[in-house]
PDB file of C-alpha atoms in Angstrom:
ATOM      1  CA  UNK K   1       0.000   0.000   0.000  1.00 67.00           C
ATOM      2  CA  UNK K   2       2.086   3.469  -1.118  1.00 81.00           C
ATOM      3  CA  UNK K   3      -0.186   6.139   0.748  1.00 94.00           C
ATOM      4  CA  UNK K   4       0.852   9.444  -0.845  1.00 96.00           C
ATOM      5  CA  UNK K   5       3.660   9.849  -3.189  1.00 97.00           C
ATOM      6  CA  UNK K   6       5.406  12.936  -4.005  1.00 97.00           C
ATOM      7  CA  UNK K   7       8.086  13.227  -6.425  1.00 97.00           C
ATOM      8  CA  UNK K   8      10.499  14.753  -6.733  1.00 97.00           C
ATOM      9  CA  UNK K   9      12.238  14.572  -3.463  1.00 96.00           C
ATOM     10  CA  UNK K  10      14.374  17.099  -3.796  1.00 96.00           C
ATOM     11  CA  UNK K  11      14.763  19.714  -6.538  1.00 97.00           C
ATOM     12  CA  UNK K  12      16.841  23.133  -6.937  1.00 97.00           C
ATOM     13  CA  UNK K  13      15.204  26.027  -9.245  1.00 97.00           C
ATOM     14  CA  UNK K  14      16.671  29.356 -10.453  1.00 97.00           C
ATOM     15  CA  UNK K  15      14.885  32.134  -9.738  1.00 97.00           C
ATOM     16  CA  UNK K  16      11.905  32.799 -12.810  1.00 97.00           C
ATOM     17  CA  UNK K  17      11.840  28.701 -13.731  1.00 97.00           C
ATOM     18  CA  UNK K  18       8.490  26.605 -13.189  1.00 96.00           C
ATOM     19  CA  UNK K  19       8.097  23.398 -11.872  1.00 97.00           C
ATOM     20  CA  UNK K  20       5.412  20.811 -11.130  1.00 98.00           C
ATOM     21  CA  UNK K  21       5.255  19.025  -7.952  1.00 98.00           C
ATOM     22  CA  UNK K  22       3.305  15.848  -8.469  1.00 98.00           C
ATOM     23  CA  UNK K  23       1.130  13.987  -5.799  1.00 98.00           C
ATOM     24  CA  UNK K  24      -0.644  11.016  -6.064  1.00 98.00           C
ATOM     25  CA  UNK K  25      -2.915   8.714  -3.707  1.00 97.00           C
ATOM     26  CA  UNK K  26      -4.507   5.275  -3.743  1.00 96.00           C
ATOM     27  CA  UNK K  27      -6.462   4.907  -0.587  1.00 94.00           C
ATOM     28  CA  UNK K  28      -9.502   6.840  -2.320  1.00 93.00           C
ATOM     29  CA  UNK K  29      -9.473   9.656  -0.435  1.00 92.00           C
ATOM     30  CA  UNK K  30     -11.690  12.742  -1.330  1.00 91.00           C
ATOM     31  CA  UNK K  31      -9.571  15.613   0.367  1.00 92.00           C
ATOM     32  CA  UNK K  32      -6.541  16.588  -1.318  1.00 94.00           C
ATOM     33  CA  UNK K  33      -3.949  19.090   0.526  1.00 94.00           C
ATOM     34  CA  UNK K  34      -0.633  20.946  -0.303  1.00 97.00           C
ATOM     35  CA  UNK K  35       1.250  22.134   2.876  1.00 96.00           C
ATOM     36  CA  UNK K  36       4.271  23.971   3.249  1.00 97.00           C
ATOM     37  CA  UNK K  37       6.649  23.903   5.856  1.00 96.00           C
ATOM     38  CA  UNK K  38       8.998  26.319   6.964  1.00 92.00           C
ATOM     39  CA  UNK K  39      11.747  25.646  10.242  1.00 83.00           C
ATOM     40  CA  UNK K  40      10.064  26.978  12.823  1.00 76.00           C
ATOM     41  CA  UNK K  41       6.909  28.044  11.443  1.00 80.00           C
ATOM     42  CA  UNK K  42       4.333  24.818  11.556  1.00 85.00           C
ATOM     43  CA  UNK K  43       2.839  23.547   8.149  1.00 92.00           C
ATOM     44  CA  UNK K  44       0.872  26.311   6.295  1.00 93.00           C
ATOM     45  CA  UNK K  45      -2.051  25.131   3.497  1.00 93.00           C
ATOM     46  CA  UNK K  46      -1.417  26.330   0.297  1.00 96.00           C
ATOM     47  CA  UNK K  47      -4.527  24.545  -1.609  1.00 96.00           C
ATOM     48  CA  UNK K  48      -6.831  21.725  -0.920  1.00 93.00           C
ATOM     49  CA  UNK K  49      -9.090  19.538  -2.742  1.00 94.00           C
ATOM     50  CA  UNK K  50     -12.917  17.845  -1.743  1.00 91.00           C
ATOM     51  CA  UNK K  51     -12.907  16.493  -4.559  1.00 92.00           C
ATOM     52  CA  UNK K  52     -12.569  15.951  -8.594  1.00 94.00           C
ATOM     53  CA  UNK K  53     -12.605  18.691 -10.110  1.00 95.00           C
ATOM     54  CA  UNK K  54     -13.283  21.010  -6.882  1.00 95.00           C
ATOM     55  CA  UNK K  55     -10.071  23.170  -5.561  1.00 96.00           C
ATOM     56  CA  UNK K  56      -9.946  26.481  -3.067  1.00 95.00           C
ATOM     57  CA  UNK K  57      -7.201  28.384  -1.913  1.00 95.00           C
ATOM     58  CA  UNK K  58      -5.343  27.821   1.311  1.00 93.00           C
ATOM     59  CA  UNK K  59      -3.301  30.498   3.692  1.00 91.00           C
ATOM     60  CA  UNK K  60      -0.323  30.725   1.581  1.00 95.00           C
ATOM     61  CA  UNK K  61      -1.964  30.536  -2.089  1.00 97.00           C
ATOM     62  CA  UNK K  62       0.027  33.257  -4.247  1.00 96.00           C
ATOM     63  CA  UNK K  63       2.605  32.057  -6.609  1.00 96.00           C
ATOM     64  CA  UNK K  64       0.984  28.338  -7.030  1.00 97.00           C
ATOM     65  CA  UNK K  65      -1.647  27.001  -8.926  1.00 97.00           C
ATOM     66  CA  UNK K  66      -3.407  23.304  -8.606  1.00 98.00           C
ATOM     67  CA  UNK K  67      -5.848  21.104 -10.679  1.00 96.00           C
ATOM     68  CA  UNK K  68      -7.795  18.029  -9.789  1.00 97.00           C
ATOM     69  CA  UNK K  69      -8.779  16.588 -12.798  1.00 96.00           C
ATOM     70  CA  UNK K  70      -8.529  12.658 -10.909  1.00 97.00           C
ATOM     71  CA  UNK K  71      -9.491  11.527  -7.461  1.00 96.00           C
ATOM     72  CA  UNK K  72      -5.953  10.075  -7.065  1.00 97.00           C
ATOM     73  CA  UNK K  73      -3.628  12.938  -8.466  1.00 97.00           C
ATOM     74  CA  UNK K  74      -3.226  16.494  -7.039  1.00 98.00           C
ATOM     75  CA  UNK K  75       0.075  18.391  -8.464  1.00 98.00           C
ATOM     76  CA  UNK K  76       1.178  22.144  -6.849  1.00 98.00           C
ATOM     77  CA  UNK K  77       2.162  24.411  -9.885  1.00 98.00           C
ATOM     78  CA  UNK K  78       5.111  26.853  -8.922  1.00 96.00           C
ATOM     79  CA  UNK K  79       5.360  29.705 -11.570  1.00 90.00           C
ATOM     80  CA  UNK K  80       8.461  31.961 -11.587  1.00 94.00           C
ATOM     81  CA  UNK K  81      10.214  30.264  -8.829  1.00 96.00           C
ATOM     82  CA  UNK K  82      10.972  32.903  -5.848  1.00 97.00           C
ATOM     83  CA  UNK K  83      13.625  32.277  -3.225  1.00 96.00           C
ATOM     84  CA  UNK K  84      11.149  33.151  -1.073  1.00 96.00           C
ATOM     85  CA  UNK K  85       9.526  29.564  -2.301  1.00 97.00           C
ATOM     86  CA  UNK K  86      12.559  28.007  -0.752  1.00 97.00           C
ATOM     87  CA  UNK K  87      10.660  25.260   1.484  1.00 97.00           C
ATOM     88  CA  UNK K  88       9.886  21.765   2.079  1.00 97.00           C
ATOM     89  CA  UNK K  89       6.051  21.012   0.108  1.00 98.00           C
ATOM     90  CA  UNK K  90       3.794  17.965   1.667  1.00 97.00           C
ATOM     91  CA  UNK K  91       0.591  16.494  -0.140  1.00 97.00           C
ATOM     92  CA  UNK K  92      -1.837  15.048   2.318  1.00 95.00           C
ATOM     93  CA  UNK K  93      -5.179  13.216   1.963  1.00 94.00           C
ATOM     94  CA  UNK K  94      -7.567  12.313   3.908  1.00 90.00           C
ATOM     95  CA  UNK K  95     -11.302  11.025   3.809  1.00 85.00           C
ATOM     96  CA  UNK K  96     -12.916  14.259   5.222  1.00 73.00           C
ATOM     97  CA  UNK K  97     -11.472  17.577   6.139  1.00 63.00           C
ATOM     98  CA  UNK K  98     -10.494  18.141   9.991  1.00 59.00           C
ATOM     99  CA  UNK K  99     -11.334  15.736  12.232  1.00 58.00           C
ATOM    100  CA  UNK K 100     -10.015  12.495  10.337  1.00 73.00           C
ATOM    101  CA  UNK K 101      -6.677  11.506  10.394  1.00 84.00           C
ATOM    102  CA  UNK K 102      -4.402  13.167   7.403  1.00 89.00           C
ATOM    103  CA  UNK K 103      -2.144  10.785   5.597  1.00 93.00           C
ATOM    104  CA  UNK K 104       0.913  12.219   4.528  1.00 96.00           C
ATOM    105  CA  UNK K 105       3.521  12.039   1.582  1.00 96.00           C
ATOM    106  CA  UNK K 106       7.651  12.544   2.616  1.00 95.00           C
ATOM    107  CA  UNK K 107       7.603  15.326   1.117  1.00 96.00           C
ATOM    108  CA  UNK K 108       9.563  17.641  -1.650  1.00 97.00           C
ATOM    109  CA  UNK K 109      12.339  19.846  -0.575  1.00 96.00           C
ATOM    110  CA  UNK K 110      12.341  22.965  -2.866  1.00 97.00           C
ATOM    111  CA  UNK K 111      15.349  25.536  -3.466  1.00 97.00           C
ATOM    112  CA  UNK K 112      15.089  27.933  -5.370  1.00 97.00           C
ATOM    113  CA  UNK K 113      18.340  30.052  -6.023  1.00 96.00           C
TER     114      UNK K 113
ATOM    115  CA  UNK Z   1      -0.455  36.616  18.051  1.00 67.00           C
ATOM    116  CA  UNK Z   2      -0.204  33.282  16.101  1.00 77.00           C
ATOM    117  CA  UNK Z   3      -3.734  31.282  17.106  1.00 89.00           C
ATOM    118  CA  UNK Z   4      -1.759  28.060  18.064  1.00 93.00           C
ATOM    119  CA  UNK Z   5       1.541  28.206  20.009  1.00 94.00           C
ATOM    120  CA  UNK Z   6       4.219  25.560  20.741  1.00 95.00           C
ATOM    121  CA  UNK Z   7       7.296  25.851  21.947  1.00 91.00           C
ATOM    122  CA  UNK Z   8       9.917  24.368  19.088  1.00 88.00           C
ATOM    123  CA  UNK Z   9      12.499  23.670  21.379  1.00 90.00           C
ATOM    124  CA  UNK Z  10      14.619  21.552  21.506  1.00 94.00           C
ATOM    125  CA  UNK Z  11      13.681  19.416  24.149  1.00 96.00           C
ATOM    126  CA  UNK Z  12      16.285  17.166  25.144  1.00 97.00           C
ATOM    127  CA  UNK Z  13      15.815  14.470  28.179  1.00 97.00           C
ATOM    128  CA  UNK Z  14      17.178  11.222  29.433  1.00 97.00           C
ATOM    129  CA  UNK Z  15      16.253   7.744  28.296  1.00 97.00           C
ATOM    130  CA  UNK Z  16      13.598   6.552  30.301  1.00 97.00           C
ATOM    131  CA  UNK Z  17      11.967  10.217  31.810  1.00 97.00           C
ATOM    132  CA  UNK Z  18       8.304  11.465  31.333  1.00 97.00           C
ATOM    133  CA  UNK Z  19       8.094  13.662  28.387  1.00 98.00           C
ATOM    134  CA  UNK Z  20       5.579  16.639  28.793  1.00 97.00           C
ATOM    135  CA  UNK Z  21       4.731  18.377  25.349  1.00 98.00           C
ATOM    136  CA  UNK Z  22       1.976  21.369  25.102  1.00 97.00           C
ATOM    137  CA  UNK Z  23       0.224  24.111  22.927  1.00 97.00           C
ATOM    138  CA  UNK Z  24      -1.913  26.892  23.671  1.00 97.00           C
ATOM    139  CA  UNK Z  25      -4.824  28.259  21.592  1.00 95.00           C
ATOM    140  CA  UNK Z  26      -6.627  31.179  21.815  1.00 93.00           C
ATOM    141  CA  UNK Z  27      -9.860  29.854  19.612  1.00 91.00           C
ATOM    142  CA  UNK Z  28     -11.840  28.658  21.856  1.00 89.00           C
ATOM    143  CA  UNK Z  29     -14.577  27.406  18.833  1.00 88.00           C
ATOM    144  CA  UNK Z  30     -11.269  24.450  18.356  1.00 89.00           C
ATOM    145  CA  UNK Z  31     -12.940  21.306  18.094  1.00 85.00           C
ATOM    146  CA  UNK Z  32     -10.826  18.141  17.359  1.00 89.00           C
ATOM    147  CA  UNK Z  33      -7.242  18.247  18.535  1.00 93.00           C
ATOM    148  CA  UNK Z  34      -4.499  16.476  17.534  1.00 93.00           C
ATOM    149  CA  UNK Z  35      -0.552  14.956  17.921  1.00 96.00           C
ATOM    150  CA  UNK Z  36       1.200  14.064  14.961  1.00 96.00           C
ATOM    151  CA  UNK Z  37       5.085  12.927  15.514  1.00 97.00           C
ATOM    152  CA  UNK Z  38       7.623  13.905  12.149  1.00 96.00           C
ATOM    153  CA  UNK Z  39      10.834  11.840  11.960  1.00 96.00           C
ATOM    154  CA  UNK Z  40      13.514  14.052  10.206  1.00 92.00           C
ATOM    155  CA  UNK Z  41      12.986  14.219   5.941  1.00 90.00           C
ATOM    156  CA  UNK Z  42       9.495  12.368   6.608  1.00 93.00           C
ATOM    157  CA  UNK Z  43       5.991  13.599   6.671  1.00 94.00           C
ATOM    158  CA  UNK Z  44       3.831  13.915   9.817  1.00 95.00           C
ATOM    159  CA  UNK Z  45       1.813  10.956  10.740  1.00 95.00           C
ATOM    160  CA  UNK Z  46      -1.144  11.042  13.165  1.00 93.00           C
ATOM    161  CA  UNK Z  47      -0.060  10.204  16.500  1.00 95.00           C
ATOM    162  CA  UNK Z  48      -3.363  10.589  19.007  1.00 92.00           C
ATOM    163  CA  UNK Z  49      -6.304  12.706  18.462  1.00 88.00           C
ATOM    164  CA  UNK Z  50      -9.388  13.843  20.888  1.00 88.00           C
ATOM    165  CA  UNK Z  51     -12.537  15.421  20.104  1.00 83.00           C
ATOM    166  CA  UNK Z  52     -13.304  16.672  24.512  1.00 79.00           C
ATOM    167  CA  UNK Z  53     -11.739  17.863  27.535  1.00 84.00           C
ATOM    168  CA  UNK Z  54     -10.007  14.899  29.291  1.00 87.00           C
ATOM    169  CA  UNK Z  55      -7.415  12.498  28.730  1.00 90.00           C
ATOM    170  CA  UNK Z  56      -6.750   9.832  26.151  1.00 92.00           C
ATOM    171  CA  UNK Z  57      -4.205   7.412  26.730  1.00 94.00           C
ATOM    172  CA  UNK Z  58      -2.523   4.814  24.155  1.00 94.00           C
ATOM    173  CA  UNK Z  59       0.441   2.929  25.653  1.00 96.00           C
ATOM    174  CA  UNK Z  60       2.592   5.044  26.731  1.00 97.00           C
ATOM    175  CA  UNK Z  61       0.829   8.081  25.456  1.00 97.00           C
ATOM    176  CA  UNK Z  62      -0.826  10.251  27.072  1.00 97.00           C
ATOM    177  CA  UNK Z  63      -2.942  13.246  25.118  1.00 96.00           C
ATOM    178  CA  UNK Z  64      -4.863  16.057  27.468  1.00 95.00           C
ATOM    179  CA  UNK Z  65      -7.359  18.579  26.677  1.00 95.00           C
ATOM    180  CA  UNK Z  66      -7.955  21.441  29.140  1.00 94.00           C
ATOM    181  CA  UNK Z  67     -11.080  23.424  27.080  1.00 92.00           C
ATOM    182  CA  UNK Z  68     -11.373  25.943  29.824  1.00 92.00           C
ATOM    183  CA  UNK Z  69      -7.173  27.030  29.711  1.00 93.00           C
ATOM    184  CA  UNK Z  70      -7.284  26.225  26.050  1.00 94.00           C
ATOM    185  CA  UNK Z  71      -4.369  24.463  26.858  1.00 94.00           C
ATOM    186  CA  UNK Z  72      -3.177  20.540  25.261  1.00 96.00           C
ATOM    187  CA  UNK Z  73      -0.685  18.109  26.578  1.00 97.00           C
ATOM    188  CA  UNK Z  74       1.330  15.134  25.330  1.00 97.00           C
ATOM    189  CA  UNK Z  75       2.267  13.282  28.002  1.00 97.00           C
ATOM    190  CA  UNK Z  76       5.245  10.244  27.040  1.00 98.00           C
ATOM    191  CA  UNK Z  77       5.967   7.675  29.959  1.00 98.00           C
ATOM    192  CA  UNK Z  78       9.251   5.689  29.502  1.00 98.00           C
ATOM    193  CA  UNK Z  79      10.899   7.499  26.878  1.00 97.00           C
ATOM    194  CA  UNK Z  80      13.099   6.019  24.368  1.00 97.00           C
ATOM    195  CA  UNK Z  81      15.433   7.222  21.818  1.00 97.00           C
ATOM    196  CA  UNK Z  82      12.881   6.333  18.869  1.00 97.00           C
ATOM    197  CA  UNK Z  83      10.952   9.061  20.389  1.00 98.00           C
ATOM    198  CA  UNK Z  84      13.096  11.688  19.321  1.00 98.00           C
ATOM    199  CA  UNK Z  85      10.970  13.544  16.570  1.00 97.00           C
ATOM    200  CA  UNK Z  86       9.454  17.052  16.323  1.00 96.00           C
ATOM    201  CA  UNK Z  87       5.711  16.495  17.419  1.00 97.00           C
ATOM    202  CA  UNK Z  88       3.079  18.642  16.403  1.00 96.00           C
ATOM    203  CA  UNK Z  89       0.053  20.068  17.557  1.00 96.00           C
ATOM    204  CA  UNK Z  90      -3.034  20.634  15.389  1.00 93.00           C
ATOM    205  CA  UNK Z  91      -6.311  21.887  15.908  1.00 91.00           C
ATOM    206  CA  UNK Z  92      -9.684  22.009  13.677  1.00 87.00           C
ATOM    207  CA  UNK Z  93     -11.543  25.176  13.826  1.00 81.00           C
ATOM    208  CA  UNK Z  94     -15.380  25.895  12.872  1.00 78.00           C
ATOM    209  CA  UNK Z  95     -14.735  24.982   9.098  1.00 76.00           C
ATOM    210  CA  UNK Z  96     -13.037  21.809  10.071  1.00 76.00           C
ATOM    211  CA  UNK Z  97      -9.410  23.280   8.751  1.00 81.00           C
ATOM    212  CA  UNK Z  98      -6.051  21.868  10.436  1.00 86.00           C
ATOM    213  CA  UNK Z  99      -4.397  25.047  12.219  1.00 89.00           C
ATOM    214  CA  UNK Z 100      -1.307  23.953  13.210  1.00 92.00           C
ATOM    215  CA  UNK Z 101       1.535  24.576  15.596  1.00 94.00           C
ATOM    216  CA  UNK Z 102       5.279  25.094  14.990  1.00 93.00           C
ATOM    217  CA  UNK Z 103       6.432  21.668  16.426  1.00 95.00           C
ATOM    218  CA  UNK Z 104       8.704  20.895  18.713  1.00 96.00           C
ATOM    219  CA  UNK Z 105      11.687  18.932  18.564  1.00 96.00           C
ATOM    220  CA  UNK Z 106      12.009  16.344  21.142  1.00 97.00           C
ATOM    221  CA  UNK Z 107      15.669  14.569  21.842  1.00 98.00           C
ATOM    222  CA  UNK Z 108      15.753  10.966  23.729  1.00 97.00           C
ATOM    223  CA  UNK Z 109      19.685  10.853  24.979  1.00 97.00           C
ATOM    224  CA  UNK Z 110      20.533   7.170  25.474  1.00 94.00           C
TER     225      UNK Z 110
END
């Protein structure tokens, strides 16, 4: 049973260059979630997902875009790459929102330079 | 004033003592909260979660809820060095979102 998977695990971007992160899931889960985490500063939601075809923006939505277009798959678009971007991305599912446990992928660590 | 806060440490104790973790909140409309445990370069996984005031125990676990001080604990009895993790807090609020805290790093000296 994989869970989530996020690849890549690590990347390095120049400021200006794009890059997808991809996410993927095969317990069924509805709710979709990109997180970012930063030392010291707890995860931070960037997007999320209830479904197909259904995204909304998180606390920390500028410079990324998602899409939804399968219940498994859930990739974070980064558009011209910012250092300030610099940060360690998790995808997490789960089968509702809040109060059900969050599964979560190992994560992508992101520099951009 | 963030609306969860944890201490991020580090926390570093002996093999074997009672580990004491917390958060405070100041949202008192919180509903479910939670303790997820992060090795280092892995993602969080769900450690204990309670929906009331009171304590939970599972093994040598210990979660507490304190509604009235908005105030949760992590208790860990026996500690041992596969303990050492950052453990985070994280609360649902009114539209069932995770807020979460900062984590703190726990270290289990052998």
């Amino acid at each position: 049973n994989a869970g989530v998977t996020q690849t890549p695990k690590f990347r390095i971007l120049k400021i200006g260059q794009s890059m997808t992160l991809q996410c993927t899931q095969d317990m069924n889960h509805n709710y979709m979630y990109w997180y970012r985490q930063d030392p010291g500063m707890g995860l931070k939601l960037i997007y999320y997902s209830v479904g197909a075809g259904i995204t909304d923006k998180g606390e920390v939505p500028n410079g990324y875009n998602v899409s939804r277009s399968t219940t498994e798959d859930f990739p974070l678009r980064l558009e011209l790459a910012a250092p300030s971007q610099t940060s360690v991305y998790f995808c997490a599912s789960s089968t509702q929102t809040g109060g059900t446990e969050a599964f979560f992928g190992q994560g992508t660590r992101l520099t951009v330079v | 004033q963030k609306e969860v806060e944890q201490d991020p440490g580090p926390l570093s104790v002996p093999e074997g003592a009672i580990v004491s973790l917390n958060c405070t909140y100041s949202n008192s409309a919180f509903q479910y909260f939670m303790w997820y445990r992060q090795y280092s370069r892995k993602g969080p996984e769900l450690l204990m979660y309670t929906y009331s005031s009171g304590n939970k125990e599972d093994g040598r676990f210990t979660a507490q809820v304190d509604k009235s001080s908005k105030y949760i604990s992590l208790f860990i009895r026996d500690s041992q060095p596969s303990d050492s993790a950052t453990y985070l807090c994280a609360m649902t609020d009114s539209n069932y979102q995770l807020i979460w805290g900062a984590g703190t790093k726990l270290i289990i000296k052998p």
